[in-house]
Amino acid sequence: MNASETEQMVEDETAPSSRAGAPSPLSAAGASGDAHITIRGLSKTFGDAVIYDNFDLDIPRGRFVSVFGPNGCGKSTLINLISGLIEPDAGTIRFDGKRLRDTNFGYVFQNYREALFPWMRSIDNIRYPLKFRNIPRAEQKERVERLVERLGVTIDLNKYPYQMSGGQQQLVSIMRSLVIEPEVLFLDEPFSALDYEMTLFMRDQLQALFMDTKTTMVFVSHDLEEAVYLADDVMLLSRGPAEVADYVNVGIPRPRSAATISEDEFVRVKAHCLEIFQKLVRGT
Amino acid sequence: MKILSKILGPFTPLVGVAILLLVWQIAFWVEVVDHVLLPSPASMFISVWQGMTGGQLLFDFFRTIERTALSILYAGIIGIPLGIIFGSSIGLYRSVEFVVDFFRSTPASAVFPLFLAISGPGDATKIQVATFGAALVILFNVAYGVMNARKTRLQAAKVMGAPRFRVLTDVMLFESLPQTFVGLRNGVSLALIIVIVAEMFIGSVDGLGHNVLDNQMLFEMPRMYAAIFVAGALGYSFNLLFLLIERRYVHWSGR
Ligand SMILES: Nc1ncnc2c1ncn2[C@@H]1O[C@H](COP(=O)(O)OP(=O)(O)O)[C@@H](O)[C@H]1O
Ligand SMILES: [Mg+2]
């Protein structure tokens, strides 16, 4: 299959799922033509529970996609399937047509305390994924240094994770996922274990990073405000089996700031998402 | 009691020691039991001193250390890798769990005559039985530690591209270390018990167990108490040693 055929298929098959939601000025009918991750016919059940049934999705390149939906609808399952942590029952997932194992991706877990390796210093945690990528030691060191500089990190990375605050640990965890210079970054509720002040700070760190790198990001959040604040697109998932209930374009220019939250456009997008969400949980 | 610990500071634990010695001394004065059976604390300490400064006790002490140390070394070499292998495969673990648990629950002293019959009354037999007992304890604890490894950590290694074997060596091994040390500490206590019991069997010529039994038969009570005391101190020291190693190398445990 050549590239143009793939493109064609992507266009055709996306149409139904991304236009599934009620017509609304806000739902910009799904991805632009440039899909980074294509999911076709994805099915997954846990016991009797059908989480995904013949699910199609395109995740656009270089965009920040927030995934929002009711608790237990399969948000984590989706990124776990895409990142190969769990096996689908059926379906294909491709990154620019490539398989997962040929793709450089990062994953940030919600529970940084259980995701970092406490027996390694933070700097060694960050360097760890480079060990599997045939990168000479000197360059490994250089990469970490570049990353530290780019993020303007001032914390002492020679500390062990347990000697750091929660926010610092999650920052280390994010750095660990970035050091491989991923094409795609998955984040599963990365800030939900942090206090509010730290969450606000980390949101802006992540936004700055996204503006800087334009890495495709798939960001799961249970906080609608956060989901909208960070997103280019908010994907609303319904429950059992999961469907894309709406795919909402957030056109607010970056950098967004605390003031953005009270702007009309932001309030409107958020209200729209909330309305859809409430319909979903009420099951109407 | 708060006031007491404030005054005594780090010496607070010695209060219990002082009380014990005092009770013992009083029991000696009022002759609760015959002086031959219960000598004074002082006469025991004199025996400890004499024995440990070039006497038979010192030699026996080192023999027991040697046997116990060898046993725990072999037990670790056998138990840790097996524990990791069994622990990382639920199916494998389930299939051997009963056997391991059964033998672990069997008093090692009960299998000693069997080992005697197979390997003879030499040094090797004592070490074999102690290794056998301690290895099972270690295996069990390591397997438990591996099985309870944080799932997120294993997933993190996986998404970072670590191959299966590296997940085992880079994550599983470290995740199981705190529980491995629990196994090592329990294992060394058990190994010491087995070694000392073994040293009391026919054919033994040295070791603390032999020393205790020998002095008991000769009615050398202060010396017997001295050997018991040294055995206790040895058990305590082994435990302390492993605790210190653990604190140094498993610094993240419980944080
Ligand atoms: N490994 C698993 N085994 C069984 N059920 C699971 C497993 N992982 C998730 N589930 C179930 O699948 C559903 C979706 O889970 P998840 O994707 O974690 O939801 P969320 O959208 O809240 O992240 C939930 O009902 C959850 O209980
Ligand atoms: Mg989740």
XYZ file of C-alpha atoms and ligand atoms in Angstrom:
567
model
C 0.000 0.000 0.000
C 1.493 3.346 -0.918
C 1.321 6.520 1.072
C -1.579 8.126 -0.772
C -3.724 5.030 -0.366
C -3.038 5.015 3.363
C -4.025 8.634 3.519
C -7.232 7.851 1.629
C -8.126 5.057 4.031
C -7.451 7.304 6.994
C -9.784 9.976 5.619
C -12.578 7.531 4.937
C -12.531 5.621 8.150
C -12.133 8.543 10.479
C -15.168 10.318 9.250
C -17.865 8.420 11.148
C -16.199 8.318 14.528
C -15.026 11.902 14.636
C -18.350 13.270 13.455
C -20.306 11.155 15.878
C -20.995 14.005 18.281
C -23.839 16.445 17.924
C -23.054 19.077 15.305
C -21.607 22.017 17.090
C -19.596 25.019 16.051
C -16.864 23.812 18.366
C -16.362 20.295 17.100
C -13.956 20.686 14.257
C -14.668 17.415 12.480
C -11.665 15.496 13.759
C -8.092 15.504 12.693
C -6.585 17.398 9.857
C -5.348 15.093 7.111
C -2.027 14.470 8.856
C -2.613 11.532 11.182
C 0.293 10.483 13.361
C -1.319 7.522 15.061
C -3.978 5.514 13.269
C -6.109 3.044 15.168
C -8.346 0.668 13.238
C -10.796 -1.927 14.482
C -9.464 -1.877 18.025
C -11.235 -4.248 20.416
C -10.519 -4.995 24.043
C -12.537 -6.729 26.719
C -11.705 -7.393 30.353
C -13.731 -10.419 31.362
C -17.296 -9.489 30.490
C -16.627 -5.781 30.199
C -16.291 -4.586 26.612
C -14.037 -1.549 26.810
C -13.363 -1.101 23.076
C -15.325 -2.634 20.239
C -14.110 -2.037 16.692
C -12.787 1.383 17.627
C -11.251 3.703 15.016
C -9.288 6.823 15.786
C -6.738 9.128 14.234
C -4.458 11.120 16.450
C -3.130 14.130 14.548
C 0.541 14.947 14.344
C 2.087 17.656 16.438
C -1.072 18.399 18.353
C -1.894 18.275 22.003
C -4.858 15.924 22.431
C -6.572 15.773 25.809
C -8.623 12.675 26.524
C -11.535 13.252 28.836
C -14.426 11.029 29.850
C -16.247 9.320 32.703
C -14.284 7.320 35.229
C -13.556 3.817 33.987
C -14.498 4.518 30.375
C -11.122 3.313 29.129
C -8.853 6.346 28.928
C -5.896 4.621 30.547
C -6.678 1.454 28.637
C -6.463 3.411 25.373
C -2.963 4.726 25.972
C -1.884 1.403 27.447
C -3.038 -0.293 24.254
C -1.311 2.262 22.050
C 1.920 2.048 24.037
C 1.914 -1.759 24.069
C 1.451 -2.216 27.819
C -1.625 -4.313 27.109
C -2.410 -6.394 24.069
C -5.542 -5.630 22.055
C -7.940 -8.489 21.290
C -8.145 -7.208 17.730
C -7.198 -4.212 15.644
C -4.141 -2.418 14.380
C -2.252 0.568 15.673
C 0.311 2.324 13.485
C 2.579 5.279 13.946
C 3.079 6.848 10.517
C 2.466 3.323 9.261
C 5.200 1.974 11.550
C 4.743 -0.536 14.318
C 5.179 0.362 17.961
C 8.587 -1.277 18.253
C 9.970 1.000 15.551
C 8.607 4.066 17.262
C 10.225 6.326 19.787
C 7.620 7.222 22.382
C 7.459 8.376 25.984
C 4.980 7.536 28.712
C 4.415 9.480 31.920
C 2.566 7.644 34.672
C 0.196 9.139 37.187
C 2.003 7.566 40.090
C 5.538 8.930 39.808
C 6.425 7.389 43.152
C 5.857 3.931 41.727
C 7.164 4.690 38.259
C 10.608 6.044 39.119
C 13.370 3.715 40.296
C 14.159 4.720 43.878
C 17.462 2.816 43.854
C 18.836 5.158 41.211
C 19.682 8.817 41.506
C 17.344 11.043 39.540
C 19.971 11.680 36.902
C 20.360 7.922 36.376
C 16.596 7.526 36.195
C 16.515 10.096 33.408
C 19.378 8.418 31.583
C 17.938 4.913 31.907
C 15.931 4.666 28.636
C 19.018 5.692 26.646
C 20.672 2.400 27.613
C 18.444 0.567 25.160
C 19.135 2.862 22.245
C 22.802 2.293 21.428
C 23.786 5.794 22.391
C 27.415 6.326 23.428
C 27.939 7.345 27.041
C 29.254 10.768 26.157
C 26.163 11.538 24.126
C 23.896 10.199 26.863
C 25.389 12.721 29.218
C 25.097 15.479 26.670
C 21.453 14.716 26.011
C 20.553 14.941 29.675
C 22.441 18.211 29.959
C 20.643 19.632 26.941
C 17.311 18.595 28.374
C 18.093 20.171 31.736
C 19.012 23.382 29.990
C 15.983 23.420 27.743
C 13.589 22.909 30.629
C 15.473 25.298 32.862
C 15.581 22.666 35.594
C 17.301 23.866 38.741
C 16.724 20.888 41.041
C 19.680 18.792 42.146
C 19.417 15.673 39.995
C 21.983 13.831 42.074
C 19.339 13.318 44.713
C 17.367 10.125 44.944
C 13.694 10.473 43.953
C 12.510 9.933 47.529
C 14.522 12.957 48.604
C 12.456 15.185 46.307
C 9.003 16.742 46.438
C 6.149 15.229 44.428
C 6.358 17.873 41.730
C 10.100 17.433 41.385
C 9.656 13.675 41.094
C 7.071 14.048 38.360
C 9.372 16.484 36.583
C 12.120 13.847 36.697
C 9.614 11.346 35.386
C 8.712 13.655 32.498
C 12.383 14.278 31.757
C 12.935 10.532 31.636
C 10.246 10.242 28.979
C 11.665 13.169 27.002
C 15.333 12.247 26.967
C 14.808 9.827 24.101
C 13.368 12.714 22.067
C 10.064 10.922 21.469
C 7.772 11.394 18.495
C 4.786 10.899 20.768
C 4.309 11.465 24.465
C 1.560 9.765 26.460
C 0.615 11.206 29.828
C -1.875 9.457 32.111
C -3.202 11.960 34.649
C 0.345 13.082 35.354
C -0.549 15.912 37.726
C -3.394 14.387 39.677
C -1.201 13.378 42.606
C 0.234 16.884 42.981
C -1.083 19.763 45.042
C -2.862 22.593 43.230
C 0.011 25.040 43.215
C 2.357 22.456 41.779
C -0.259 21.385 39.228
C -0.553 24.941 37.895
C 3.211 25.193 37.607
C 3.530 21.828 35.886
C 0.784 22.652 33.374
C 2.753 25.642 32.206
C 5.972 23.657 32.097
C 4.241 21.108 29.890
C 2.711 23.777 27.676
C 6.090 25.446 27.199
C 7.600 22.100 26.357
C 4.890 21.387 23.815
C 5.277 24.789 22.179
C 8.996 24.203 22.027
C 9.022 20.665 20.637
C 5.639 20.233 18.933
C 5.740 16.591 20.031
C 2.401 14.836 19.533
C 0.893 14.554 22.987
C -1.899 12.359 24.273
C -2.883 13.643 27.670
C -5.413 11.853 29.881
C -6.983 14.043 32.526
C -9.900 13.827 34.890
C -9.844 17.604 35.313
C -11.831 19.286 32.540
C -10.301 22.690 33.102
C -6.826 21.233 32.777
C -7.824 19.168 29.746
C -9.125 22.230 27.891
C -6.366 24.540 29.079
C -3.634 22.391 27.584
C -5.381 20.987 24.536
C -5.448 21.690 20.841
C -8.168 19.059 20.721
C -10.283 17.603 23.488
C -11.439 14.074 22.802
C -14.503 13.122 24.811
C -14.873 9.402 25.339
C -18.141 7.663 26.179
C -18.505 4.538 28.228
C -19.033 0.845 27.512
C -17.810 0.327 24.846
C -15.916 3.565 24.446
C -16.748 5.806 21.489
C -15.553 9.267 20.602
C -18.570 11.259 21.801
C -17.109 14.514 20.553
C -13.862 15.864 19.271
C -13.553 19.490 20.212
C -11.107 21.934 18.712
C -9.651 24.475 21.129
C -8.518 27.424 19.050
C -7.210 29.591 21.844
C -3.715 30.865 20.989
C -0.689 29.912 23.072
C 0.857 30.594 25.452
C -2.234 30.352 27.552
C -2.101 31.619 31.086
C -4.189 31.952 34.224
C -6.102 34.757 32.481
C -7.123 32.370 29.689
C -9.361 30.493 32.100
C -11.755 33.434 32.377
C -11.804 34.263 28.660
C -15.105 33.802 26.793
C -13.770 31.249 24.353
C -12.314 29.092 27.113
C -15.490 29.239 29.149
C -17.529 28.352 26.069
C -15.406 25.318 25.133
C -15.382 24.097 28.672
C -19.155 24.498 29.020
C -19.664 22.587 25.779
C -17.441 19.718 26.942
C -19.164 19.665 30.296
C -22.570 19.438 28.639
C -21.474 16.449 26.554
C -19.871 14.862 29.579
C -23.025 15.226 31.651
C -25.062 13.630 28.893
C -22.580 10.757 28.916
C -22.723 10.093 32.623
C -26.498 10.452 32.703
C -26.550 7.984 29.830
C -28.932 9.955 27.615
C 8.952 6.652 81.305
C 9.426 9.633 79.025
C 11.512 11.281 81.687
C 13.606 8.147 82.054
C 14.425 7.981 78.348
C 15.198 11.698 78.381
C 17.742 11.288 81.159
C 19.329 8.109 79.842
C 19.270 9.012 76.163
C 20.814 6.310 74.008
C 21.449 4.154 77.091
C 17.722 3.562 77.660
C 17.779 0.000 76.228
C 20.358 -0.910 78.889
C 17.685 -0.553 81.588
C 16.285 -3.984 80.677
C 19.770 -5.476 80.789
C 20.377 -4.015 84.247
C 17.047 -5.341 85.515
C 17.777 -8.820 84.148
C 21.213 -8.911 85.764
C 19.790 -7.622 89.040
C 17.047 -10.265 89.123
C 19.615 -12.918 88.323
C 21.949 -11.650 91.066
C 19.128 -11.606 93.622
C 18.053 -15.111 92.571
C 21.642 -16.172 93.114
C 21.809 -14.523 96.576
C 18.604 -16.035 97.848
C 19.533 -19.344 96.183
C 16.301 -19.909 94.251
C 18.128 -22.814 92.647
C 21.365 -24.502 93.598
C 24.500 -22.410 92.959
C 25.808 -25.244 90.836
C 22.868 -24.927 88.460
C 22.642 -21.140 88.545
C 26.023 -19.498 89.055
C 26.346 -15.750 89.553
C 26.363 -13.378 86.575
C 29.923 -12.446 87.486
C 31.171 -16.018 87.253
C 29.567 -16.337 83.833
C 31.234 -13.167 82.590
C 34.561 -14.373 83.944
C 34.060 -17.592 81.978
C 33.185 -15.615 78.871
C 36.317 -13.557 79.281
C 38.558 -16.552 79.893
C 37.020 -18.547 77.090
C 37.120 -15.739 74.544
C 40.719 -14.731 75.261
C 42.384 -17.720 73.732
C 40.337 -20.491 75.363
C 38.306 -23.282 73.776
C 35.233 -21.009 73.597
C 36.917 -18.657 71.134
C 37.830 -21.565 68.864
C 34.291 -22.972 69.011
C 32.891 -19.499 68.397
C 34.856 -19.179 65.156
C 33.900 -22.691 64.044
C 30.215 -21.847 64.462
C 30.640 -18.540 62.631
C 32.414 -20.322 59.813
C 29.681 -22.921 59.394
C 26.849 -20.441 59.649
C 28.490 -17.988 57.259
C 29.154 -20.715 54.682
C 25.575 -21.956 55.029
C 24.064 -18.536 54.489
C 26.403 -17.904 51.562
C 25.386 -21.124 49.818
C 21.747 -20.581 50.750
C 21.871 -17.145 49.145
C 23.539 -18.445 46.007
C 20.819 -21.087 45.684
C 17.804 -19.284 47.084
C 18.042 -15.832 45.479
C 18.170 -16.848 41.785
C 15.557 -19.574 42.305
C 13.350 -17.110 44.164
C 13.604 -14.635 41.288
C 12.797 -17.327 38.727
C 9.845 -18.742 40.672
C 8.581 -15.321 41.654
C 8.568 -13.975 38.120
C 6.348 -16.776 36.839
C 3.070 -17.204 38.681
C 2.490 -20.611 37.081
C 5.893 -21.897 38.113
C 5.458 -20.486 41.603
C 2.030 -22.049 42.079
C 3.370 -25.430 40.980
C 6.223 -25.502 43.506
C 4.642 -23.414 46.267
C 3.276 -26.364 48.209
C 6.517 -28.361 48.107
C 8.636 -25.379 49.134
C 6.205 -24.395 51.856
C 6.037 -27.959 53.149
C 9.795 -28.369 53.414
C 10.134 -24.885 54.831
C 7.689 -25.866 57.552
C 9.469 -29.141 58.262
C 11.803 -28.699 61.245
C 15.292 -28.933 59.772
C 16.380 -30.921 62.825
C 14.038 -33.683 61.677
C 15.873 -34.146 58.404
C 19.293 -34.048 60.032
C 19.585 -37.817 60.564
C 18.757 -38.267 56.892
C 21.622 -35.989 55.849
C 23.836 -37.790 58.390
C 23.054 -41.090 56.735
C 23.790 -39.685 53.285
C 26.843 -37.523 53.941
C 28.282 -38.895 57.158
C 28.945 -37.062 60.408
C 31.453 -34.549 59.010
C 31.383 -30.803 58.722
C 29.752 -30.924 55.300
C 26.553 -32.445 56.678
C 26.009 -29.623 59.165
C 26.492 -27.032 56.458
C 24.231 -28.905 54.062
C 21.313 -29.050 56.470
C 21.667 -25.402 57.444
C 21.954 -24.413 53.780
C 18.861 -26.444 52.982
C 16.800 -24.772 55.683
C 18.014 -21.247 55.020
C 17.766 -21.548 51.230
C 14.060 -22.388 51.464
C 13.409 -19.378 53.675
C 15.348 -17.114 51.330
C 13.709 -18.552 48.217
C 10.270 -17.992 49.658
C 10.937 -14.403 50.626
C 12.650 -13.486 47.359
C 9.826 -15.013 45.329
C 7.342 -13.075 47.422
C 9.296 -9.862 46.898
C 9.451 -10.418 43.139
C 5.739 -11.205 42.913
C 4.897 -8.049 44.770
C 7.107 -5.844 42.627
C 5.305 -2.613 41.776
C 3.510 -3.196 38.536
C 3.960 0.405 37.453
C 7.727 0.085 37.749
C 7.786 -2.973 35.529
C 5.557 -1.199 33.024
C 7.804 1.849 33.147
C 10.819 -0.299 32.278
C 8.863 -1.914 29.486
C 7.727 1.320 27.841
C 11.287 2.601 28.040
C 12.297 -0.308 25.856
C 13.928 -2.618 28.415
C 14.020 -6.209 27.138
C 12.550 -8.903 29.384
C 15.886 -9.941 30.843
C 16.817 -6.361 31.710
C 13.462 -5.880 33.425
C 14.475 -8.822 35.598
C 17.947 -7.552 36.429
C 17.253 -3.815 36.534
C 13.863 -3.758 38.231
C 12.714 -7.113 39.640
C 16.005 -7.718 41.416
C 15.939 -4.317 43.118
C 12.234 -4.468 43.832
C 12.742 -7.752 45.648
C 15.781 -6.590 47.646
C 13.927 -5.393 50.777
C 12.111 -8.729 51.011
C 15.339 -10.562 50.166
C 16.908 -9.034 53.255
C 13.977 -10.200 55.367
C 14.729 -13.662 53.979
C 18.450 -13.335 54.678
C 17.863 -12.273 58.265
C 15.400 -15.084 58.916
C 17.684 -17.449 57.025
C 20.751 -16.637 59.092
C 18.813 -17.106 62.341
C 17.635 -20.473 61.144
C 21.089 -21.464 59.875
C 22.583 -20.627 63.275
C 19.948 -22.710 65.071
C 20.569 -25.673 62.776
C 24.361 -25.397 63.009
C 24.278 -25.292 66.814
C 21.886 -28.231 67.052
C 24.035 -30.134 64.550
C 27.112 -29.427 66.654
C 25.426 -31.222 69.548
C 25.046 -34.435 67.558
C 27.344 -37.427 67.937
C 30.575 -37.075 66.070
C 30.942 -33.349 66.595
C 34.197 -32.153 68.037
C 33.829 -28.390 68.083
C 31.474 -25.432 67.720
C 29.304 -23.599 70.232
C 26.704 -26.385 70.293
C 29.390 -28.883 71.164
C 30.779 -26.500 73.760
C 27.394 -26.067 75.489
C 26.692 -29.783 75.578
C 30.225 -30.697 76.646
C 30.189 -28.291 79.596
C 26.721 -29.397 80.604
C 27.924 -33.007 80.777
C 31.000 -31.982 82.729
C 28.807 -29.882 85.028
C 30.892 -26.801 84.223
C 27.916 -24.492 84.618
C 29.590 -21.058 84.344
C 31.245 -22.242 81.130
C 27.970 -23.606 79.789
C 26.262 -20.292 80.500
C 29.166 -18.509 78.856
C 28.740 -20.586 75.685
C 24.997 -19.921 75.656
C 25.653 -16.223 76.096
C 28.140 -16.167 73.242
C 25.704 -18.054 71.005
C 23.040 -15.465 71.797
C 25.426 -12.600 71.121
C 26.357 -14.234 67.828
C 22.727 -14.558 66.715
C 22.092 -10.956 67.648
C 25.199 -9.773 65.802
C 24.318 -11.635 62.615
C 20.906 -10.000 62.614
C 22.430 -6.588 63.285
C 25.003 -7.083 60.548
C 22.327 -7.783 57.954
C 20.273 -4.844 59.166
C 23.265 -2.550 58.714
C 24.011 -3.917 55.251
C 20.368 -3.498 54.362
C 20.287 0.088 55.530
C 23.404 0.849 53.544
C 22.451 -0.853 50.258
C 18.653 -0.839 50.311
C 18.490 2.814 51.288
C 15.155 3.371 49.525
C 13.317 0.671 51.482
C 10.165 2.032 53.102
C 10.540 5.544 51.634
N -6.116 -5.160 33.855
C -7.453 -5.045 33.969
N -8.202 -6.122 34.274
C -9.541 -6.017 34.384
N -10.242 -4.892 34.209
C -9.549 -3.772 33.911
C -8.126 -3.789 33.779
N -7.723 -2.542 33.479
C -8.823 -1.783 33.430
N -9.932 -2.520 33.687
C -11.311 -2.024 33.679
O -11.532 -1.396 32.435
C -12.256 -0.213 32.600
C -11.502 0.948 32.014
O -10.360 1.188 32.803
P -9.421 2.443 32.606
O -8.985 2.503 31.193
O -8.373 2.361 33.629
O -10.426 3.649 32.931
P -10.127 5.206 32.995
O -10.899 5.789 31.864
O -10.683 5.673 34.302
O -8.664 5.415 32.877
C -12.537 -0.067 34.073
O -13.860 -0.512 34.327
C -11.538 -0.961 34.724
O -12.062 -1.513 35.904
Mg -7.194 5.981 34.283
